[in-house]
Amino acid sequence: MNAYVGAEKLPVAGDPEREELLRVDNVSLSFGGVKAITDISFDILKGEIRAIIGPNGAGKTSMLNVINGFYHPQEGTITWQGKVRRKMKPYEAASQGIARTFQNVALFKGMTTLDNIMSGRSLKMHKNFFWQLLWRGPAEREEIEHRRKVEDIIDFLEIQAIRKTPVGRLPYGLQKRVELGRALAMEPDLLLLDEPMAGMNLEEKEDMSRFIIDVNQEFGTTIALIEHDMGVVMDLSDRVVVLDYGKKIADGPPEEVQASQAVIDAYLGVSH
Amino acid sequence: MFYREAGQFKTSYEKDQALFPIRQDKIGLGVILLIAFVVIPLTANDFFLASIMIPFLVFSLAAIGLNVLTGFCGQLSLGTGAFMGVGAYAAYKLTTIFPDVNVILLVLTSGIFSAIVGAIFGLPSLRIKGLYLAVTTLAAQFFLEWCFIRIGWLYNYNASGAIEIPTREMLGVVISGAEATPLARYFVVLSITVVIAFLISNVLRGRIGRSWMMIRDMDIAAELMGIRPLQTKLMAFAVSSYICGVAGAMMVFFWLNAAEPSSYSITLSFQILFMVILGGLGSVGGAFMGAAFIWILPIVLRAIPSMLGVDIGAETVEHLAFMVIGALIIFFLIVEPHGFARLWQIAKQKLRVWPFPY
Amino acid sequence: MSTLELDRTDNKKSASAAQDSILRVNNIEVIYDHVILVLKGVSLTVPRGGIVALLGANGAGKTTTLKAVSNLLGAERGEVTKGKILFEGEEVQALSPNDLVRRGCIQVMEGRHCFGHLSIEENLLTGAYTRKDGAAAVKADLEMVYNYFPRLRERRNSQAGYTSGGEQQMCAIGRALMSRPKMILLDEPSMGLAPQLVEEIFEIVKQLNDNEGVSFLLAEQNTNVALRYATYGYILEAGRIVLDGDAKALRENEDVKEFYLGVGGEGRRSFKNVKHYKRRKRWLA
Amino acid sequence: QDSNYVPLLTYRTGPFAGSGIFIANGMNDYLQMLNERDGGIGGVPIEIEECETSYNAQKGVECYESTKGKGALVYNPYSTGITLQLIPKASVDKIPVLSVGYGLSAAAIGNVFPWVFNAPTTYWDGASVVVKYIGEQEGGMENLQGKKIGYIFLDAGFGREPIPLLEQLAETYGFELLQYPVPVAQMQSQSSQWLNVRRDRPDYMVMWGWGAMNPTAIKEAAKIRFPMEKFIGVWWSAGEDDAGAAGQDAAGYKAMNFSGVGTDFPAIQDIKTYLVDTGKTQTDEEMLGTTLYNRGVLNSVIIAEGIRTAQELTGKKVINGEDMRMGLEALNLTEERLAELGLSGFSYPIQITCEDHAGSHPVFIQEWDGERFVKISDWIEPMSDVVRPLLEAAAADYSEKNAPWPERSEACAQ
Amino acid sequence: MLYDIFVDPFVQMYQMPDFFLQVLWEGFVAGILYALIALGFVLIFKASGVFNFAQGIMVVFAGLTLVGLHENGVPAFLALILTIGVMGVLAYGIERVVMRPLVNQPDIILLMATIGLTYFLIGFGELIFGGEPKRMITEELGLPTGSTAFEFGERGLVILQHIDIAAAVIAILMVTALGIFFNKTRIGRALRAVADDHQAALSVGISLNQIWAIVWFAAGLVALATGIMWGARSDVSFALEIIAFKALPVLILGGFTSIPGAIIGGLIIGFGEKIAELYWGGLVGGGIESWFAYIIALIFLLFRPQGLFGEKIIERV
Ligand SMILES: Nc1ncnc2c1ncn2[C@@H]1O[C@H](COP(=O)(O)OP(=O)(O)OP(=O)(O)O)[C@@H](O)[C@H]1O
Ligand SMILES: Nc1ncnc2c1ncn2[C@@H]1O[C@H](COP(=O)(O)OP(=O)(O)OP(=O)(O)O)[C@@H](O)[C@H]1O
Ligand SMILES: [Mg+2]
Ligand SMILES: [Mg+2]
């Protein structure tokens, strides 16, 4: 399993030159009696791909929900771009530059692929209701300007053919891809990906990996990635946090994590 | 063979984003407008204009209004009738306060009042969702109906409790009141409906329309993408109520001539909801199809027995009409839950691949 | 159908074993919404006691095939317009989904589909809805499922809607096991599961297959594992079966290696190094 | 082609069907009987067409629009709501609206409402009769001083119509008027209203109810043990089914009426012979002679006599709406004429004039004895001296609010 | 003004305790009757996620069938049994023609279908039974009709109608029975599963057809009981259908899925609206009953969006 070819890593981990984008300090979250997250701290540096892994129900998705304001932790703080963040509404996270995809695809089912991705640009469009009524003129110009950007994303993700298809009818894998497109359209600083490759076959995972790497390298987008395919995690990520039962059991570069006995016991199982 | 889109390439995003990007559709729309503005006025009799076309257009507009809220923003409302009533009563009050102002202007202004009322009743939508919200919109329905009865000021303390429409002219033609000819009223209603339908289609294909659909399809995801749910929903309530309000005002000014609170009852709300759903949620064209079906079908059904020369009582016809309408509603829902608009699309798709089955 | 020598012989073999097939899908065609043609003549056979894998890219029609078998297409406005599906010699299209479950054919649907408002335990118990063999037997099976998935035992009283994706996936699989089926249609069982659990699931499949003779038809993206446990495989592309054969033979097949297993000439490729987007080679283009 | 066309707007469905069916049958049967027996009126058959409105204003207008083009002579909307819609249209389309004992009270002023007729009497007249009757019971109008009269009404145009008059009378005679509105949606659950009645302990209750409201109210009154003999309904709350729902408990309940009860009239017997016995009608025998059925008959009598008068005045056999209006305006249904029609005593003589479109106004009181209604009073004249000026003021107010209201083309002759 | 709102009503309650008791009783009875209609809604919603708009008309239909049969000479009890049969046939028909083809469709479509069904039943019912109101055969069915008056003090009087007491008893029995049936049996769990996800329920072998037929039949029985009780108070006529709207606030208050919720919601609404109408309604011209219930429900909902006992709406990504 360690026969990866060309898995050289950029030496980012702990690189002091990299700025810290987000830091989670001693966060705990529980629902009634269920402790989803217990006292977790880690950071995400600008420009890195940070993987979050762990067994099922470890609290990974909950962690993303905490980061973008959907859940409010009972304890702990979140520092975003150097500022400690107060309790906030989910829509504020979006305007601060956090975008995400969802574990259970959360596309807008009644809309076409194009509209779904356009919807990612909502925050960037400003023409008011009266311009929209008229359409001709500023509203149309704005729409076209953003449409261009969206078409770039569509080209990038190679989903031209399904541009006008309502997403509800797309197969699962393509839906995941559209969802990525929608998040990309937000031009986020931090992109949270929750199992982007679940339900894909190898070839599709390869495509998806490529997209993720490109986004990271070309646009410099920081990425937090949850994924169960260890191959992907090992190859793509710069650093990995491992959660188990809501607690952090390891944090570090992929090789290190992979070698950790705690991780093997809790997550990878014997065969890895 | 008849319906070929192939070969029509869209060379710019403008063209691709046009309301009717395909040539056949453009021609179709032109033909429909030609029929509406020229052919019908030239050929139709008063009954057709006054009892079929005018109500049909009024209902279409109301259905568009409700469609904005329910079809596009996903907030099910059963209070449409009352919001239409607010428009009607507001327009009536405005005509008594400003007797010299053009009624069309007043009708268009009256929508603002129902927009405000609609937005107020939209407030709970932040917390209450789905069918629960639908039932709470009934609160609006019954409360407003009660206001129309209890607040005498709204109907100028008429002993009858009803509002009656004064005669008003525009450009020397009487357009409201009993003396207005059906033709004049038809033109007014048609113009308002077409203009509003056009404007709202613009909104629906742009940023705002999209934000409504986002809320409809998955409100949590929409919120996580930066849509402010309350603001967006309230806007949908306001815009929808505006359109409904205008439709309600047109209903009394250019169709019924007089209205009682019961004209804006829950029955009306349901009627409009039917139109929206059978026409197709989230489709402006569907609103017209739905309105045509729900308004015209019963009239046709009632006419059938006498046309066939069968002698059955008026009430038996009515009962049968009820049964047939109920059955047809179920039938169409089964055939295509997405309404006539989708049926129409499927038909087009079949035409496109014709003569192959798929 | 296929161009491979190997497969032809295999086809013959399976044809001779046809009498002992638990499921036969015969040249079916499926249309959604009256206009969208998705399956264009798919045939496959699951021998009694076999584990058959259905592989293919996104949108190839795997889920559609499984739903056709369990007769759930109606709820999606899809229909089988041609061909026949026989489960134990009975035509599926004439049976209702619950008849099928009663006869021992159950599906684990793609995308979990747990009952959100029911607790995990209640979810599992709904799986035993059709059973008539008494509360004790059901209870024993419940224990069995909890032993397979200890995580579920911990969350037994939580509403399924609030549990994590993987927990829901376990719940969906466990629910199907609760019906004591003769045949399970598994749609992407490994989706969203942690690596050691993926192995575990397939171990369970194998165990049930060995010990109780349960047959499996599984649609799975994780080709690697699927072909390791399956006895036979079909590859579906754009609604057609393009390749089929013994699992072992498929594992050796160069194309399969290249596109589904990711073990090209020089061993395991890194995801990082996929420099250019690869165009999927289609057998039928 | 040679026929006089009379559309009938009826409702045999909807929440008010319970009352509407009786009316519809009565109206239909008398006209049809004339066709069967006399071959119509003046030798020309009447073409009758029913249009179902379900008591719904929209459908009512639709019925109007769809029938007016066929040469309709007169409209009977049987709904105050629909009447109000038709009033402005009538003068434009030149078709009279006949609202027999309902609709807009002010329409009695023929000078302002040349196209609207509400013979034989108006709600305001009726309300004044109730007060007068109560006064008589109390031994003189002066004894009304300090009394409490409760008014329970259907909260719609119909029920609210008499309120201005009642308020005026309350002021004049010093009684207290307590109002109990019943919303349409609450017609069948009136317990709150009647609890309020129980608390307020009014001396008399007056009811303006219709449809399902009536039986419910009478039952509720019985339930709170309101003395039935002090409970008086308008003529639309005078149906046998209304009181019958409470059976013996309703004994003593009173209602106003202006049309005969029973089948002891030759014309009604003719309906039986020509229609009921031959199965040419939907009416079954028990319905004949009931209050509301007979009301429908009276309605048709007015229509028929209007047509006959018009034929005489114009010399035409087939008349139009304008002729019909002339006919109605000159209608004089004397006692002799009623006798000729086989309806002696069926109604008080009705004379409509140009100024007074409500004809002559007296009504009588009938009482439910537990099984049927019995007439217990003579014809009681309304307080025309109070009512008429109020009607005139209301008519003036109406025309002002609806300015420009079309003037009558030719002023009343007298 | 302030005195009228905040003091006077309570003074009145204190001064006329008998009347207050009577108001409470009327509120109780009204609540029970609303709850009966709501119960029918709950049954179907619980079992399919369908908001059955036709429940109101089913009440009328059941009542009319019963009375209609009796009018045609069928003895009361036989008529009752036949009516139960008719409701069974109706349930089967609805399952077959409406529900089965619409499996797995969005809520609103199913809601619409039940409104379509309402139209159909109105037309059908009127065609067969005619539109005129009919008297409920209360005595023939052996239901008590009289009333008991408790007189105390000089003018103190509280009157209890026997039929209302019967209604309360029947309602409570029915709720208990249904509660046990749906919560303690295997079917109960299956029902909740169906309401969550039609397709998944099919996939685990729950027979939607059978379940729906059972539930619609149960709702039909509830409708029959409701029809008898309402009919005894007023008449059986199509105007009764409007009353079904009164059940909706009860429903949202109690929660769409809770059988006890229907009863408790019904009582809250019943008491609330009677007290409000009688002690405060006069201040704004009366008739507030038509919307007051909705306002109560709305206020409750703002605090608990799923109603008092409804299942929590799951929000998770
Ligand atoms: N309800 C539906 N309506 C219309 N088209 C559909 C529907 N469901 C699936 N399709 C179409 O059918 C095709 C096959 O879909 P299916 O879900 O069977 O693929 P799959 O092989 O299971 O893919 P995946 O691996 O992504 O799950 C896809 O192209 C999809 O767009
Ligand atoms: N809103 C909630 N209410 C109650 N429990 C919750 C809620 N959200 C999460 N949990 C619980 O918290 C735990 C962590 O859930 P989470 O979804 O974060 O897991 P995960 O790490 O993403 O797992 P998976 O890999 O299976 O997706 C689970 O046991 C889940 O049941
Ligand atoms: Mg997760
Ligand atoms: Mg699939």
CSV table of C-alpha atoms in Angstrom, one decimal, chain E residues 4-214:
chain,number,residue,atom,x,y,z
E,4,ASP,CA,-62.2,46.3,29.1
E,5,ILE,CA,-59.3,44.3,28.0
E,6,PHE,CA,-57.6,43.4,31.2
E,7,VAL,CA,-60.1,43.7,34.0
E,8,ASP,CA,-63.6,43.4,32.9
E,9,PRO,CA,-63.5,39.9,31.4
E,10,PHE,CA,-62.2,38.5,34.7
E,11,VAL,CA,-64.7,40.4,36.7
E,12,GLN,CA,-67.4,38.8,34.6
E,13,MET,CA,-65.9,35.4,35.0
E,14,TYR,CA,-66.0,35.8,38.7
E,15,GLN,CA,-69.5,37.3,38.8
E,16,MET,CA,-71.1,34.7,36.7
E,17,PRO,CA,-69.3,31.5,37.5
E,18,ASP,CA,-72.1,29.4,36.1
E,19,PHE,CA,-71.8,31.1,32.8
E,20,PHE,CA,-68.1,30.7,32.9
E,21,LEU,CA,-68.5,27.0,33.5
E,22,GLN,CA,-70.9,26.8,30.6
E,23,VAL,CA,-68.4,28.6,28.4
E,24,LEU,CA,-65.8,26.1,29.4
E,25,TRP,CA,-68.1,23.2,28.7
E,26,GLU,CA,-68.9,24.6,25.3
E,27,GLY,CA,-65.2,25.1,24.6
E,28,PHE,CA,-64.6,21.5,25.7
E,29,VAL,CA,-67.3,20.2,23.4
E,30,ALA,CA,-66.2,22.3,20.5
E,31,GLY,CA,-62.6,21.1,21.1
E,32,ILE,CA,-63.6,17.5,21.1
E,33,LEU,CA,-65.4,17.9,17.9
E,34,TYR,CA,-62.5,19.7,16.2
E,35,ALA,CA,-60.3,17.0,17.5
E,36,LEU,CA,-62.4,14.4,15.9
E,37,ILE,CA,-61.9,15.9,12.5
E,38,ALA,CA,-58.2,16.5,13.2
E,39,LEU,CA,-57.9,12.9,14.2
E,40,GLY,CA,-58.8,11.9,10.7
E,41,PHE,CA,-56.2,14.2,9.2
E,42,VAL,CA,-53.6,12.9,11.6
E,43,LEU,CA,-54.2,9.2,10.7
E,44,ILE,CA,-53.6,9.8,7.1
E,45,PHE,CA,-50.7,12.2,7.5
E,46,LYS,CA,-49.0,9.8,9.9
E,47,ALA,CA,-49.3,7.0,7.5
E,48,SER,CA,-48.3,8.6,4.2
E,49,GLY,CA,-47.3,12.2,4.8
E,50,VAL,CA,-50.4,13.1,2.9
E,51,PHE,CA,-52.3,16.1,4.1
E,52,ASN,CA,-55.8,14.8,3.5
E,53,PHE,CA,-57.9,17.7,2.6
E,54,ALA,CA,-60.8,15.5,1.8
E,55,GLN,CA,-61.3,14.6,5.5
E,56,GLY,CA,-64.0,17.3,5.8
E,57,ILE,CA,-66.0,16.1,2.9
E,58,MET,CA,-65.5,12.5,4.1
E,59,VAL,CA,-67.3,13.5,7.3
E,60,VAL,CA,-70.2,14.9,5.3
E,61,PHE,CA,-70.2,11.9,3.0
E,62,ALA,CA,-70.3,9.4,5.8
E,63,GLY,CA,-73.0,11.3,7.5
E,64,LEU,CA,-75.1,11.6,4.4
E,65,THR,CA,-74.7,8.0,3.5
E,66,LEU,CA,-75.9,7.0,6.9
E,67,VAL,CA,-78.9,9.3,6.9
E,68,GLY,CA,-79.6,8.7,3.2
E,69,LEU,CA,-79.7,4.9,3.7
E,70,HIS,CA,-82.0,5.4,6.7
E,71,GLU,CA,-84.3,7.6,4.7
E,72,ASN,CA,-84.6,4.9,2.1
E,73,GLY,CA,-86.0,2.6,4.7
E,74,VAL,CA,-82.9,0.8,6.0
E,75,PRO,CA,-83.0,0.4,9.8
E,76,ALA,CA,-80.7,2.6,11.7
E,77,PHE,CA,-78.2,0.0,12.8
E,78,LEU,CA,-78.1,-1.8,9.4
E,79,ALA,CA,-77.5,1.6,7.8
E,80,LEU,CA,-74.6,2.1,10.2
E,81,ILE,CA,-73.1,-1.1,9.2
E,82,LEU,CA,-73.7,-0.5,5.5
E,83,THR,CA,-72.1,3.0,5.9
E,84,ILE,CA,-69.0,1.4,7.4
E,85,GLY,CA,-68.9,-0.8,4.4
E,86,VAL,CA,-69.2,2.1,2.1
E,87,MET,CA,-66.4,3.9,3.8
E,88,GLY,CA,-64.3,0.7,3.3
E,89,VAL,CA,-65.1,0.7,-0.4
E,90,LEU,CA,-64.2,4.4,-0.5
E,91,ALA,CA,-60.9,3.8,1.2
E,92,TYR,CA,-60.0,1.0,-1.2
E,93,GLY,CA,-61.0,3.1,-4.1
E,94,ILE,CA,-59.0,6.1,-3.0
E,95,GLU,CA,-56.0,3.9,-2.4
E,96,ARG,CA,-56.3,2.3,-5.8
E,97,VAL,CA,-57.1,5.4,-7.9
E,98,VAL,CA,-55.4,8.2,-6.2
E,99,MET,CA,-52.7,7.1,-3.8
E,100,ARG,CA,-51.1,4.3,-5.7
E,101,PRO,CA,-50.3,6.1,-8.8
E,102,LEU,CA,-49.0,9.1,-6.9
E,103,VAL,CA,-46.6,7.2,-4.7
E,104,ASN,CA,-43.4,9.1,-3.9
E,105,GLN,CA,-44.6,12.4,-5.2
E,106,PRO,CA,-44.0,15.7,-3.3
E,107,ASP,CA,-46.4,16.7,-0.5
E,108,ILE,CA,-48.0,19.4,-2.4
E,109,ILE,CA,-49.0,17.2,-5.2
E,110,LEU,CA,-50.6,14.8,-2.9
E,111,LEU,CA,-52.4,17.6,-1.1
E,112,MET,CA,-53.7,18.8,-4.4
E,113,ALA,CA,-54.9,15.3,-5.3
E,114,THR,CA,-56.9,15.2,-2.1
E,115,ILE,CA,-58.5,18.5,-3.0
E,116,GLY,CA,-59.4,17.0,-6.3
E,117,LEU,CA,-60.9,14.2,-4.4
E,118,THR,CA,-62.8,16.7,-2.3
E,119,TYR,CA,-64.4,18.1,-5.5
E,120,PHE,CA,-65.2,14.7,-6.7
E,121,LEU,CA,-66.8,13.6,-3.5
E,122,ILE,CA,-68.9,16.8,-3.3
E,123,GLY,CA,-70.2,16.3,-6.8
E,124,PHE,CA,-70.8,12.6,-6.2
E,125,GLY,CA,-72.4,13.1,-2.8
E,126,GLU,CA,-74.7,15.8,-4.0
E,127,LEU,CA,-75.6,13.8,-7.1
E,128,ILE,CA,-76.7,10.9,-5.0
E,129,PHE,CA,-78.1,12.5,-1.9
E,130,GLY,CA,-79.1,16.0,-3.2
E,131,GLY,CA,-77.9,19.2,-1.7
E,132,GLU,CA,-80.5,19.7,1.0
E,133,PRO,CA,-79.6,19.3,4.6
E,134,LYS,CA,-80.7,16.1,6.3
E,135,ARG,CA,-81.5,15.5,9.9
E,136,MET,CA,-79.2,13.2,11.8
E,137,ILE,CA,-80.8,10.0,13.0
E,138,THR,CA,-79.6,10.5,16.5
E,139,GLU,CA,-82.3,8.8,18.4
E,140,GLU,CA,-82.6,6.0,16.0
E,141,LEU,CA,-79.0,5.2,16.7
E,142,GLY,CA,-79.7,5.1,20.3
E,143,LEU,CA,-77.6,8.2,21.1
E,144,PRO,CA,-78.9,10.2,24.0
E,145,THR,CA,-80.6,13.5,23.1
E,146,GLY,CA,-81.8,15.2,26.2
E,147,SER,CA,-79.9,17.6,28.4
E,148,THR,CA,-79.1,17.8,32.1
E,149,ALA,CA,-79.3,21.2,33.8
E,150,PHE,CA,-77.5,21.9,37.0
E,151,GLU,CA,-79.2,24.8,38.7
E,152,PHE,CA,-77.7,26.5,41.6
E,153,GLY,CA,-78.0,29.8,43.3
E,154,GLU,CA,-80.7,32.2,42.2
E,155,ARG,CA,-80.1,32.2,38.4
E,156,GLY,CA,-77.1,29.8,38.2
E,157,LEU,CA,-77.5,27.3,35.4
E,158,VAL,CA,-75.2,25.0,33.6
E,159,ILE,CA,-76.7,22.9,30.9
E,160,LEU,CA,-75.0,19.8,29.6
E,161,GLN,CA,-76.3,18.2,26.4
E,162,HIS,CA,-76.2,14.4,26.6
E,163,ILE,CA,-75.1,14.1,23.0
E,164,ASP,CA,-72.1,16.2,23.8
E,165,ILE,CA,-71.2,14.0,26.6
E,166,ALA,CA,-71.5,11.0,24.3
E,167,ALA,CA,-69.3,12.8,21.8
E,168,ALA,CA,-66.6,13.3,24.4
E,169,VAL,CA,-66.8,9.7,25.4
E,170,ILE,CA,-66.6,8.4,21.9
E,171,ALA,CA,-63.8,10.7,21.0
E,172,ILE,CA,-61.7,9.6,24.0
E,173,LEU,CA,-62.4,5.9,23.3
E,174,MET,CA,-61.4,6.4,19.7
E,175,VAL,CA,-58.2,8.2,20.5
E,176,THR,CA,-57.2,5.6,23.0
E,177,ALA,CA,-57.9,2.7,20.6
E,178,LEU,CA,-56.1,4.4,17.7
E,179,GLY,CA,-53.3,5.4,19.9
E,180,ILE,CA,-52.7,1.9,21.0
E,181,PHE,CA,-53.1,0.5,17.5
E,182,PHE,CA,-50.6,2.8,16.0
E,183,ASN,CA,-48.1,3.1,18.7
E,184,LYS,CA,-47.9,-0.4,20.0
E,185,THR,CA,-48.1,-2.5,16.8
E,186,ARG,CA,-45.8,-3.3,14.0
E,187,ILE,CA,-48.1,-1.4,11.7
E,188,GLY,CA,-47.5,1.7,13.7
E,189,ARG,CA,-43.8,1.7,13.0
E,190,ALA,CA,-44.5,0.9,9.4
E,191,LEU,CA,-46.8,3.9,9.1
E,192,ARG,CA,-44.2,6.3,10.3
E,193,ALA,CA,-41.7,4.7,7.9
E,194,VAL,CA,-44.0,5.3,5.0
E,195,ALA,CA,-44.6,8.9,6.0
E,196,ASP,CA,-40.8,9.4,5.9
E,197,ASP,CA,-39.9,7.9,2.6
E,198,HIS,CA,-42.3,6.1,0.3
E,199,GLN,CA,-39.7,4.5,-1.8
E,200,ALA,CA,-37.6,3.2,1.0
E,201,ALA,CA,-40.7,1.8,2.6
E,202,LEU,CA,-41.5,0.0,-0.5
E,203,SER,CA,-37.9,-1.3,-0.7
E,204,VAL,CA,-38.2,-2.9,2.8
E,205,GLY,CA,-41.4,-4.7,1.8
E,206,ILE,CA,-44.0,-2.5,3.4
E,207,SER,CA,-47.1,-2.8,1.4
E,208,LEU,CA,-48.2,0.7,0.9
E,209,ASN,CA,-51.4,-0.4,-0.8
E,210,GLN,CA,-52.5,-2.4,2.2
E,211,ILE,CA,-51.4,0.2,4.7
E,212,TRP,CA,-53.1,3.0,2.9
E,213,ALA,CA,-56.3,1.1,2.5
E,214,ILE,CA,-56.3,0.4,6.3
